[in-house]
Amino acid sequence: MTPASAWPITVVKLGGSVITDKKVAFSYRDMAVRALGRAIASSGLQIVVVHGGGSFGHTEAKKHGLSSSRPSPSPKGVSETRGAMFNLDAKVCASLSAAGVHPYPFSPFTLLDRDGDGGRSFIERLLQGGATPVTFGDVVHDGKGFRILSGDTICVELSEMLGAVRCVMALDVDGVLDEAGEVIKVLGERGEAKISPALADSTGGIALKISEALRMASSGTEVRLVSGLRPAEFSKALKGVTFHGTTVKVPHGVSSG
Ligand code: IP8
């Protein structure tokens, strides 16, 4: 794992199912994002925000057959999906600003090869300057075609690069649920078999989230999954105190690969 920064950094994923209503295309939840923004602003922590696509990015991605698993040749689909993401990002940043956060939005590709350190000093400078870096799931050409790069995967890369102490993932449910709908308080390498089946989206839904959470946990970042529709619990999850939700832990010495 990369050595931690001079001060602890927390990565926050604002899930698409929190910041939008995934059942209604292009429906944005201003009040929910403002409430999370207030928790971020009042936490006093150094926070990097990543947000998902929800009913903006995923609506366009689905329409044009874009996904994280299969490359697509559609430049029109890329253009419209990215357009929807930039549109959503502007809304997220406006809500965060209204809540007292000072967002600095950028595409995750801004970080590629930046300063030769994967963008770490770029992000640290933003934080030192009092800004909150905000990035989002995006579309990349991998040599074979266009694919979606999920915000969850970006969280893994950022957590590793920054040596983040914690990653808090805000969902539209109270955490990872078991088959009976109860919150699994601690999830480890051997505890995933009985999770509730979840709706898939263009980037794999809860299954991807859990595997990415395990990757982060195995490299030393504590991962907390919490309802983003319960700002008080989100705030506790941020601060590292007891909260209602799921903590992802990997038994010592076990790597998720
Ligand atoms: O919602 C997907 O990000 P996610 C972003 O974090 C796009 O998987 C472009 C649909």
PDB file of C-alpha atoms and ligand atoms in Angstrom:
ATOM      1  CA  MET A   1       0.000   0.000   0.000  1.00  0.00           C
ATOM      2  CA  THR A   2       1.127   3.565  -0.702  1.00  0.00           C
ATOM      3  CA  PRO A   3       2.259   5.343   2.482  1.00  0.00           C
ATOM      4  CA  ALA A   4      -0.510   7.465   3.969  1.00  0.00           C
ATOM      5  CA  SER A   5      -0.450  11.216   3.259  1.00  0.00           C
ATOM      6  CA  ALA A   6       0.748  13.666   5.897  1.00  0.00           C
ATOM      7  CA  TRP A   7      -2.821  13.744   7.155  1.00  0.00           C
ATOM      8  CA  PRO A   8      -5.530  11.073   6.792  1.00  0.00           C
ATOM      9  CA  ILE A   9      -7.585  11.128   3.594  1.00  0.00           C
ATOM     10  CA  THR A  10     -11.081   9.671   3.294  1.00  0.00           C
ATOM     11  CA  VAL A  11     -12.558   8.660  -0.053  1.00  0.00           C
ATOM     12  CA  VAL A  12     -16.344   9.033  -0.323  1.00  0.00           C
ATOM     13  CA  LYS A  13     -18.427   7.335  -3.006  1.00  0.00           C
ATOM     14  CA  LEU A  14     -21.812   8.970  -3.533  1.00  0.00           C
ATOM     15  CA  GLY A  15     -23.732   6.116  -5.140  1.00  0.00           C
ATOM     16  CA  GLY A  16     -25.860   6.781  -8.197  1.00  0.00           C
ATOM     17  CA  SER A  17     -28.857   5.304  -6.355  1.00  0.00           C
ATOM     18  CA  VAL A  18     -28.537   8.041  -3.699  1.00  0.00           C
ATOM     19  CA  ILE A  19     -27.878  11.091  -5.844  1.00  0.00           C
ATOM     20  CA  THR A  20     -30.559  10.150  -8.400  1.00  0.00           C
ATOM     21  CA  ASP A  21     -33.750   8.119  -8.472  1.00  0.00           C
ATOM     22  CA  LYS A  22     -32.621   5.179 -10.594  1.00  0.00           C
ATOM     23  CA  LYS A  23     -36.227   4.344 -11.508  1.00  0.00           C
ATOM     24  CA  VAL A  24     -36.784   7.706 -13.231  1.00  0.00           C
ATOM     25  CA  ALA A  25     -34.421   8.815 -16.018  1.00  0.00           C
ATOM     26  CA  PHE A  26     -32.474  12.026 -15.272  1.00  0.00           C
ATOM     27  CA  SER A  27     -34.034  12.550 -11.837  1.00  0.00           C
ATOM     28  CA  TYR A  28     -31.615  14.277  -9.480  1.00  0.00           C
ATOM     29  CA  ARG A  29     -31.871  14.333  -5.652  1.00  0.00           C
ATOM     30  CA  ASP A  30     -30.689  17.804  -4.699  1.00  0.00           C
ATOM     31  CA  MET A  31     -31.828  17.609  -1.054  1.00  0.00           C
ATOM     32  CA  ALA A  32     -30.123  14.243  -0.453  1.00  0.00           C
ATOM     33  CA  VAL A  33     -26.814  15.488  -1.882  1.00  0.00           C
ATOM     34  CA  ARG A  34     -27.005  18.727   0.125  1.00  0.00           C
ATOM     35  CA  ALA A  35     -27.516  16.727   3.340  1.00  0.00           C
ATOM     36  CA  LEU A  36     -24.449  14.593   2.550  1.00  0.00           C
ATOM     37  CA  GLY A  37     -22.560  17.764   1.633  1.00  0.00           C
ATOM     38  CA  ARG A  38     -23.317  19.237   5.066  1.00  0.00           C
ATOM     39  CA  ALA A  39     -21.962  16.087   6.711  1.00  0.00           C
ATOM     40  CA  ILE A  40     -18.820  16.347   4.565  1.00  0.00           C
ATOM     41  CA  ALA A  41     -18.366  20.071   5.277  1.00  0.00           C
ATOM     42  CA  SER A  42     -18.827  19.704   9.039  1.00  0.00           C
ATOM     43  CA  SER A  43     -16.597  16.607   9.366  1.00  0.00           C
ATOM     44  CA  GLY A  44     -13.341  18.580   9.290  1.00  0.00           C
ATOM     45  CA  LEU A  45     -11.829  15.673   7.320  1.00  0.00           C
ATOM     46  CA  GLN A  46      -9.800  15.704   4.105  1.00  0.00           C
ATOM     47  CA  ILE A  47     -12.267  14.115   1.693  1.00  0.00           C
ATOM     48  CA  VAL A  48     -12.113  13.129  -1.969  1.00  0.00           C
ATOM     49  CA  VAL A  49     -15.559  12.590  -3.517  1.00  0.00           C
ATOM     50  CA  VAL A  50     -16.382  10.114  -6.299  1.00  0.00           C
ATOM     51  CA  HIS A  51     -19.927   9.852  -7.616  1.00  0.00           C
ATOM     52  CA  GLY A  52     -21.732   7.277  -9.701  1.00  0.00           C
ATOM     53  CA  GLY A  53     -23.904   7.591 -12.790  1.00  0.00           C
ATOM     54  CA  GLY A  54     -27.377   6.734 -11.491  1.00  0.00           C
ATOM     55  CA  SER A  55     -30.251   7.578 -13.809  1.00  0.00           C
ATOM     56  CA  PHE A  56     -28.004   9.941 -15.812  1.00  0.00           C
ATOM     57  CA  GLY A  57     -24.941   7.950 -16.931  1.00  0.00           C
ATOM     58  CA  HIS A  58     -26.563   4.521 -16.736  1.00  0.00           C
ATOM     59  CA  THR A  59     -29.641   5.597 -18.705  1.00  0.00           C
ATOM     60  CA  GLU A  60     -27.465   6.665 -21.636  1.00  0.00           C
ATOM     61  CA  ALA A  61     -25.052   3.736 -21.219  1.00  0.00           C
ATOM     62  CA  LYS A  62     -27.928   1.254 -21.389  1.00  0.00           C
ATOM     63  CA  LYS A  63     -29.452   2.978 -24.417  1.00  0.00           C
ATOM     64  CA  HIS A  64     -26.146   2.696 -26.311  1.00  0.00           C
ATOM     65  CA  GLY A  65     -24.998  -0.734 -25.098  1.00  0.00           C
ATOM     66  CA  LEU A  66     -22.042   0.590 -23.075  1.00  0.00           C
ATOM     67  CA  SER A  67     -20.854  -1.422 -20.090  1.00  0.00           C
ATOM     68  CA  SER A  68     -17.757  -2.096 -18.018  1.00  0.00           C
ATOM     69  CA  SER A  69     -17.462  -5.681 -19.248  1.00  0.00           C
ATOM     70  CA  ARG A  70     -17.845  -5.516 -23.047  1.00  0.00           C
ATOM     71  CA  PRO A  71     -16.260  -2.906 -25.346  1.00  0.00           C
ATOM     72  CA  SER A  72     -18.639  -0.910 -27.563  1.00  0.00           C
ATOM     73  CA  PRO A  73     -17.702   0.826 -30.817  1.00  0.00           C
ATOM     74  CA  SER A  74     -20.326   3.606 -30.388  1.00  0.00           C
ATOM     75  CA  PRO A  75     -18.768   7.105 -30.284  1.00  0.00           C
ATOM     76  CA  LYS A  76     -22.299   8.561 -30.174  1.00  0.00           C
ATOM     77  CA  GLY A  77     -23.019   6.492 -27.064  1.00  0.00           C
ATOM     78  CA  VAL A  78     -19.786   7.688 -25.452  1.00  0.00           C
ATOM     79  CA  SER A  79     -20.550  11.281 -26.213  1.00  0.00           C
ATOM     80  CA  GLU A  80     -24.068  11.103 -24.817  1.00  0.00           C
ATOM     81  CA  THR A  81     -23.077   9.071 -21.758  1.00  0.00           C
ATOM     82  CA  ARG A  82     -20.233  11.451 -20.911  1.00  0.00           C
ATOM     83  CA  GLY A  83     -22.543  14.398 -21.545  1.00  0.00           C
ATOM     84  CA  ALA A  84     -24.995  12.958 -19.007  1.00  0.00           C
ATOM     85  CA  MET A  85     -22.153  12.437 -16.496  1.00  0.00           C
ATOM     86  CA  PHE A  86     -20.855  15.998 -16.841  1.00  0.00           C
ATOM     87  CA  ASN A  87     -24.419  17.274 -16.492  1.00  0.00           C
ATOM     88  CA  LEU A  88     -24.898  15.182 -13.315  1.00  0.00           C
ATOM     89  CA  ASP A  89     -21.503  16.268 -11.982  1.00  0.00           C
ATOM     90  CA  ALA A  90     -22.466  19.947 -12.366  1.00  0.00           C
ATOM     91  CA  LYS A  91     -25.599  19.272 -10.295  1.00  0.00           C
ATOM     92  CA  VAL A  92     -23.657  17.366  -7.616  1.00  0.00           C
ATOM     93  CA  CYS A  93     -21.103  20.176  -7.362  1.00  0.00           C
ATOM     94  CA  ALA A  94     -23.847  22.821  -7.109  1.00  0.00           C
ATOM     95  CA  SER A  95     -25.495  20.911  -4.232  1.00  0.00           C
ATOM     96  CA  LEU A  96     -22.155  20.406  -2.472  1.00  0.00           C
ATOM     97  CA  SER A  97     -21.353  24.118  -2.832  1.00  0.00           C
ATOM     98  CA  ALA A  98     -24.735  25.036  -1.376  1.00  0.00           C
ATOM     99  CA  ALA A  99     -23.844  22.814   1.599  1.00  0.00           C
ATOM    100  CA  GLY A 100     -20.540  24.597   2.288  1.00  0.00           C
ATOM    101  CA  VAL A 101     -18.166  22.284   0.396  1.00  0.00           C
ATOM    102  CA  HIS A 102     -15.801  23.789  -2.209  1.00  0.00           C
ATOM    103  CA  PRO A 103     -15.796  21.186  -4.979  1.00  0.00           C
ATOM    104  CA  TYR A 104     -13.025  20.909  -7.578  1.00  0.00           C
ATOM    105  CA  PRO A 105     -14.522  18.693 -10.293  1.00  0.00           C
ATOM    106  CA  PHE A 106     -12.403  16.706 -12.747  1.00  0.00           C
ATOM    107  CA  SER A 107     -12.650  13.660 -15.009  1.00  0.00           C
ATOM    108  CA  PRO A 108     -10.692  10.727 -13.503  1.00  0.00           C
ATOM    109  CA  PHE A 109      -8.498  10.739 -16.630  1.00  0.00           C
ATOM    110  CA  THR A 110      -7.039  14.052 -15.453  1.00  0.00           C
ATOM    111  CA  LEU A 111      -5.030  11.909 -13.027  1.00  0.00           C
ATOM    112  CA  LEU A 112      -3.344   9.742 -15.673  1.00  0.00           C
ATOM    113  CA  ASP A 113       0.434  10.097 -15.407  1.00  0.00           C
ATOM    114  CA  ARG A 114      -0.008  13.424 -13.677  1.00  0.00           C
ATOM    115  CA  ASP A 115       3.259  14.496 -12.018  1.00  0.00           C
ATOM    116  CA  GLY A 116       4.471  10.900 -12.436  1.00  0.00           C
ATOM    117  CA  ASP A 117       2.793   9.909  -9.157  1.00  0.00           C
ATOM    118  CA  GLY A 118      -0.646   8.907 -10.425  1.00  0.00           C
ATOM    119  CA  GLY A 119      -2.104  12.270  -9.433  1.00  0.00           C
ATOM    120  CA  ARG A 120      -1.358  12.034  -5.721  1.00  0.00           C
ATOM    121  CA  SER A 121       0.361  15.417  -5.437  1.00  0.00           C
ATOM    122  CA  PHE A 122      -2.354  17.004  -7.610  1.00  0.00           C
ATOM    123  CA  ILE A 123      -5.008  15.823  -5.152  1.00  0.00           C
ATOM    124  CA  GLU A 124      -2.944  16.699  -2.089  1.00  0.00           C
ATOM    125  CA  ARG A 125      -2.453  20.239  -3.393  1.00  0.00           C
ATOM    126  CA  LEU A 126      -6.190  20.652  -3.916  1.00  0.00           C
ATOM    127  CA  LEU A 127      -6.879  19.473  -0.370  1.00  0.00           C
ATOM    128  CA  GLN A 128      -4.159  21.725   1.071  1.00  0.00           C
ATOM    129  CA  GLY A 129      -5.799  24.626  -0.765  1.00  0.00           C
ATOM    130  CA  GLY A 130      -9.126  23.924   0.924  1.00  0.00           C
ATOM    131  CA  ALA A 131     -10.857  22.442  -2.146  1.00  0.00           C
ATOM    132  CA  THR A 132     -12.680  19.118  -2.248  1.00  0.00           C
ATOM    133  CA  PRO A 133     -11.667  17.010  -5.273  1.00  0.00           C
ATOM    134  CA  VAL A 134     -14.770  15.592  -6.994  1.00  0.00           C
ATOM    135  CA  THR A 135     -14.618  12.982  -9.739  1.00  0.00           C
ATOM    136  CA  PHE A 136     -17.016  10.418 -11.231  1.00  0.00           C
ATOM    137  CA  GLY A 137     -17.493   7.223 -13.225  1.00  0.00           C
ATOM    138  CA  ASP A 138     -16.471   7.853 -16.834  1.00  0.00           C
ATOM    139  CA  VAL A 139     -15.962   6.201 -20.241  1.00  0.00           C
ATOM    140  CA  VAL A 140     -12.575   5.017 -21.503  1.00  0.00           C
ATOM    141  CA  HIS A 141     -11.260   3.531 -24.762  1.00  0.00           C
ATOM    142  CA  ASP A 142      -9.246   0.452 -23.840  1.00  0.00           C
ATOM    143  CA  GLY A 143      -7.809  -0.209 -27.314  1.00  0.00           C
ATOM    144  CA  LYS A 144     -10.675  -2.545 -28.319  1.00  0.00           C
ATOM    145  CA  GLY A 145     -13.570  -0.185 -27.777  1.00  0.00           C
ATOM    146  CA  PHE A 146     -15.279   2.076 -25.251  1.00  0.00           C
ATOM    147  CA  ARG A 147     -15.987   0.822 -21.749  1.00  0.00           C
ATOM    148  CA  ILE A 148     -17.394   2.322 -18.604  1.00  0.00           C
ATOM    149  CA  LEU A 149     -14.982   2.936 -15.783  1.00  0.00           C
ATOM    150  CA  SER A 150     -17.081   2.581 -12.652  1.00  0.00           C
ATOM    151  CA  GLY A 151     -16.840   5.039  -9.782  1.00  0.00           C
ATOM    152  CA  ASP A 152     -16.296   2.021  -7.510  1.00  0.00           C
ATOM    153  CA  THR A 153     -13.138   1.100  -9.424  1.00  0.00           C
ATOM    154  CA  ILE A 154     -11.970   4.724  -9.229  1.00  0.00           C
ATOM    155  CA  CYS A 155     -12.413   4.526  -5.427  1.00  0.00           C
ATOM    156  CA  VAL A 156     -10.049   1.532  -5.335  1.00  0.00           C
ATOM    157  CA  GLU A 157      -7.416   3.333  -7.421  1.00  0.00           C
ATOM    158  CA  LEU A 158      -7.695   6.533  -5.364  1.00  0.00           C
ATOM    159  CA  SER A 159      -7.628   4.733  -2.014  1.00  0.00           C
ATOM    160  CA  GLU A 160      -4.503   2.852  -3.029  1.00  0.00           C
ATOM    161  CA  MET A 161      -2.780   5.911  -4.501  1.00  0.00           C
ATOM    162  CA  LEU A 162      -3.566   8.151  -1.522  1.00  0.00           C
ATOM    163  CA  GLY A 163      -3.133   5.518   1.185  1.00  0.00           C
ATOM    164  CA  ALA A 164      -6.673   6.442   2.286  1.00  0.00           C
ATOM    165  CA  VAL A 165      -7.592   5.518   5.840  1.00  0.00           C
ATOM    166  CA  ARG A 166     -11.227   4.986   5.010  1.00  0.00           C
ATOM    167  CA  CYS A 167     -13.617   4.732   2.076  1.00  0.00           C
ATOM    168  CA  VAL A 168     -17.276   5.458   2.834  1.00  0.00           C
ATOM    169  CA  MET A 169     -19.710   4.228   0.194  1.00  0.00           C
ATOM    170  CA  ALA A 170     -23.174   5.818   0.356  1.00  0.00           C
ATOM    171  CA  LEU A 171     -25.919   3.501  -0.933  1.00  0.00           C
ATOM    172  CA  ASP A 172     -29.731   3.623  -1.073  1.00  0.00           C
ATOM    173  CA  VAL A 173     -29.904   0.773   1.470  1.00  0.00           C
ATOM    174  CA  ASP A 174     -28.436   0.461   4.972  1.00  0.00           C
ATOM    175  CA  GLY A 175     -25.406  -1.564   3.860  1.00  0.00           C
ATOM    176  CA  VAL A 176     -24.948  -5.025   2.388  1.00  0.00           C
ATOM    177  CA  LEU A 177     -28.076  -7.026   3.122  1.00  0.00           C
ATOM    178  CA  ASP A 178     -28.326 -10.760   3.710  1.00  0.00           C
ATOM    179  CA  GLU A 179     -31.031 -12.988   2.216  1.00  0.00           C
ATOM    180  CA  ALA A 180     -33.431 -12.008   5.008  1.00  0.00           C
ATOM    181  CA  GLY A 181     -32.891  -8.304   4.275  1.00  0.00           C
ATOM    182  CA  GLU A 182     -30.832  -7.765   7.457  1.00  0.00           C
ATOM    183  CA  VAL A 183     -27.693  -5.622   7.381  1.00  0.00           C
ATOM    184  CA  ILE A 184     -24.474  -7.652   7.440  1.00  0.00           C
ATOM    185  CA  LYS A 185     -22.428  -5.708  10.007  1.00  0.00           C
ATOM    186  CA  VAL A 186     -19.010  -7.071   9.048  1.00  0.00           C
ATOM    187  CA  LEU A 187     -18.246  -8.544   5.660  1.00  0.00           C
ATOM    188  CA  GLY A 188     -15.028 -10.455   5.033  1.00  0.00           C
ATOM    189  CA  GLU A 189     -13.542 -12.759   2.431  1.00  0.00           C
ATOM    190  CA  ARG A 190     -15.704 -15.663   3.534  1.00  0.00           C
ATOM    191  CA  GLY A 191     -18.974 -13.872   4.218  1.00  0.00           C
ATOM    192  CA  GLU A 192     -20.346 -12.999   0.774  1.00  0.00           C
ATOM    193  CA  ALA A 193     -22.197 -16.170  -0.153  1.00  0.00           C
ATOM    194  CA  LYS A 194     -25.561 -15.206   1.288  1.00  0.00           C
ATOM    195  CA  ILE A 195     -25.954 -11.610   0.172  1.00  0.00           C
ATOM    196  CA  SER A 196     -29.226 -10.424  -1.268  1.00  0.00           C
ATOM    197  CA  PRO A 197     -29.400 -10.516  -5.069  1.00  0.00           C
ATOM    198  CA  ALA A 198     -29.323  -6.907  -6.307  1.00  0.00           C
ATOM    199  CA  LEU A 199     -30.359  -5.218  -9.522  1.00  0.00           C
ATOM    200  CA  ALA A 200     -27.466  -5.114 -11.948  1.00  0.00           C
ATOM    201  CA  ASP A 201     -26.552  -1.948 -13.856  1.00  0.00           C
ATOM    202  CA  SER A 202     -24.015  -1.217 -16.589  1.00  0.00           C
ATOM    203  CA  THR A 203     -21.150  -1.699 -14.133  1.00  0.00           C
ATOM    204  CA  GLY A 204     -22.275  -4.702 -12.076  1.00  0.00           C
ATOM    205  CA  GLY A 205     -24.197  -3.257  -9.104  1.00  0.00           C
ATOM    206  CA  ILE A 206     -23.585  -4.594  -5.599  1.00  0.00           C
ATOM    207  CA  ALA A 207     -21.370  -7.509  -6.686  1.00  0.00           C
ATOM    208  CA  LEU A 208     -18.768  -5.124  -8.136  1.00  0.00           C
ATOM    209  CA  LYS A 209     -19.091  -2.883  -5.087  1.00  0.00           C
ATOM    210  CA  ILE A 210     -18.306  -5.770  -2.748  1.00  0.00           C
ATOM    211  CA  SER A 211     -15.361  -7.023  -4.763  1.00  0.00           C
ATOM    212  CA  GLU A 212     -13.947  -3.495  -4.990  1.00  0.00           C
ATOM    213  CA  ALA A 213     -14.536  -3.010  -1.248  1.00  0.00           C
ATOM    214  CA  LEU A 214     -12.594  -6.211  -0.552  1.00  0.00           C
ATOM    215  CA  ARG A 215      -9.723  -4.996  -2.732  1.00  0.00           C
ATOM    216  CA  MET A 216      -9.569  -1.746  -0.749  1.00  0.00           C
ATOM    217  CA  ALA A 217      -9.809  -3.532   2.585  1.00  0.00           C
ATOM    218  CA  SER A 218      -7.024  -5.920   1.603  1.00  0.00           C
ATOM    219  CA  SER A 219      -4.718  -2.985   0.948  1.00  0.00           C
ATOM    220  CA  GLY A 220      -5.417  -1.354   4.303  1.00  0.00           C
ATOM    221  CA  THR A 221      -8.327   1.039   3.692  1.00  0.00           C
ATOM    222  CA  GLU A 222     -11.293   0.507   6.011  1.00  0.00           C
ATOM    223  CA  VAL A 223     -14.473   0.366   3.910  1.00  0.00           C
ATOM    224  CA  ARG A 224     -17.875   1.350   5.272  1.00  0.00           C
ATOM    225  CA  LEU A 225     -21.133   0.912   3.352  1.00  0.00           C
ATOM    226  CA  VAL A 226     -23.933   3.069   4.704  1.00  0.00           C
ATOM    227  CA  SER A 227     -27.245   4.548   3.632  1.00  0.00           C
ATOM    228  CA  GLY A 228     -26.729   7.879   1.910  1.00  0.00           C
ATOM    229  CA  LEU A 229     -30.375   8.614   2.659  1.00  0.00           C
ATOM    230  CA  ARG A 230     -29.540   8.687   6.392  1.00  0.00           C
ATOM    231  CA  PRO A 231     -27.136  11.632   6.745  1.00  0.00           C
ATOM    232  CA  ALA A 232     -26.610  11.077  10.499  1.00  0.00           C
ATOM    233  CA  GLU A 233     -25.378   7.511   9.876  1.00  0.00           C
ATOM    234  CA  PHE A 234     -23.284   8.707   6.923  1.00  0.00           C
ATOM    235  CA  SER A 235     -21.715  11.313   9.207  1.00  0.00           C
ATOM    236  CA  LYS A 236     -20.838   8.659  11.826  1.00  0.00           C
ATOM    237  CA  ALA A 237     -19.395   6.402   9.119  1.00  0.00           C
ATOM    238  CA  LEU A 238     -17.190   9.288   7.951  1.00  0.00           C
ATOM    239  CA  LYS A 239     -15.919  10.004  11.447  1.00  0.00           C
ATOM    240  CA  GLY A 240     -15.049   6.364  12.097  1.00  0.00           C
ATOM    241  CA  VAL A 241     -17.458   5.955  15.032  1.00  0.00           C
ATOM    242  CA  THR A 242     -20.115   3.251  15.502  1.00  0.00           C
ATOM    243  CA  PHE A 243     -22.703   3.460  12.721  1.00  0.00           C
ATOM    244  CA  HIS A 244     -25.565   1.466  11.213  1.00  0.00           C
ATOM    245  CA  GLY A 245     -24.184  -0.266   8.131  1.00  0.00           C
ATOM    246  CA  THR A 246     -21.575  -2.704   6.867  1.00  0.00           C
ATOM    247  CA  THR A 247     -17.848  -2.582   7.523  1.00  0.00           C
ATOM    248  CA  VAL A 248     -15.711  -4.571   5.084  1.00  0.00           C
ATOM    249  CA  LYS A 249     -12.725  -6.255   6.665  1.00  0.00           C
ATOM    250  CA  VAL A 250     -10.281  -8.730   5.215  1.00  0.00           C
ATOM    251  CA  PRO A 251      -8.793 -11.211   7.706  1.00  0.00           C
ATOM    252  CA  HIS A 252      -5.178 -10.295   8.388  1.00  0.00           C
ATOM    253  CA  GLY A 253      -2.820 -11.616   5.742  1.00  0.00           C
ATOM    254  CA  VAL A 254      -5.551 -12.514   3.229  1.00  0.00           C
ATOM    255  CA  SER A 255      -5.571 -10.709  -0.107  1.00  0.00           C
ATOM    256  CA  SER A 256      -8.540 -10.515  -2.470  1.00  0.00           C
ATOM    257  CA  GLY A 257      -6.128 -10.403  -5.395  1.00  0.00           C
TER     258      GLY A 257
HETATM  259  O1  IP8 B   1     -22.371   4.346 -11.251  1.00  0.00           O
HETATM  260  C1  IP8 B   1     -20.836   4.677 -13.900  1.00  0.00           C
HETATM  261  O2  IP8 B   1     -20.322   4.840 -12.617  1.00  0.00           O
HETATM  262  P1  IP8 B   1     -20.945   3.967 -11.424  1.00  0.00           P
HETATM  263  C2  IP8 B   1     -20.573   5.889 -14.751  1.00  0.00           C
HETATM  264  O3  IP8 B   1     -20.080   4.309 -10.251  1.00  0.00           O
HETATM  265  C3  IP8 B   1     -21.202   5.833 -16.098  1.00  0.00           C
HETATM  266  O4  IP8 B   1     -20.794   2.524 -11.814  1.00  0.00           O
HETATM  267  C4  IP8 B   1     -20.466   6.500 -17.173  1.00  0.00           C
HETATM  268  C5  IP8 B   1     -22.343   5.273 -16.360  1.00  0.00           C
END
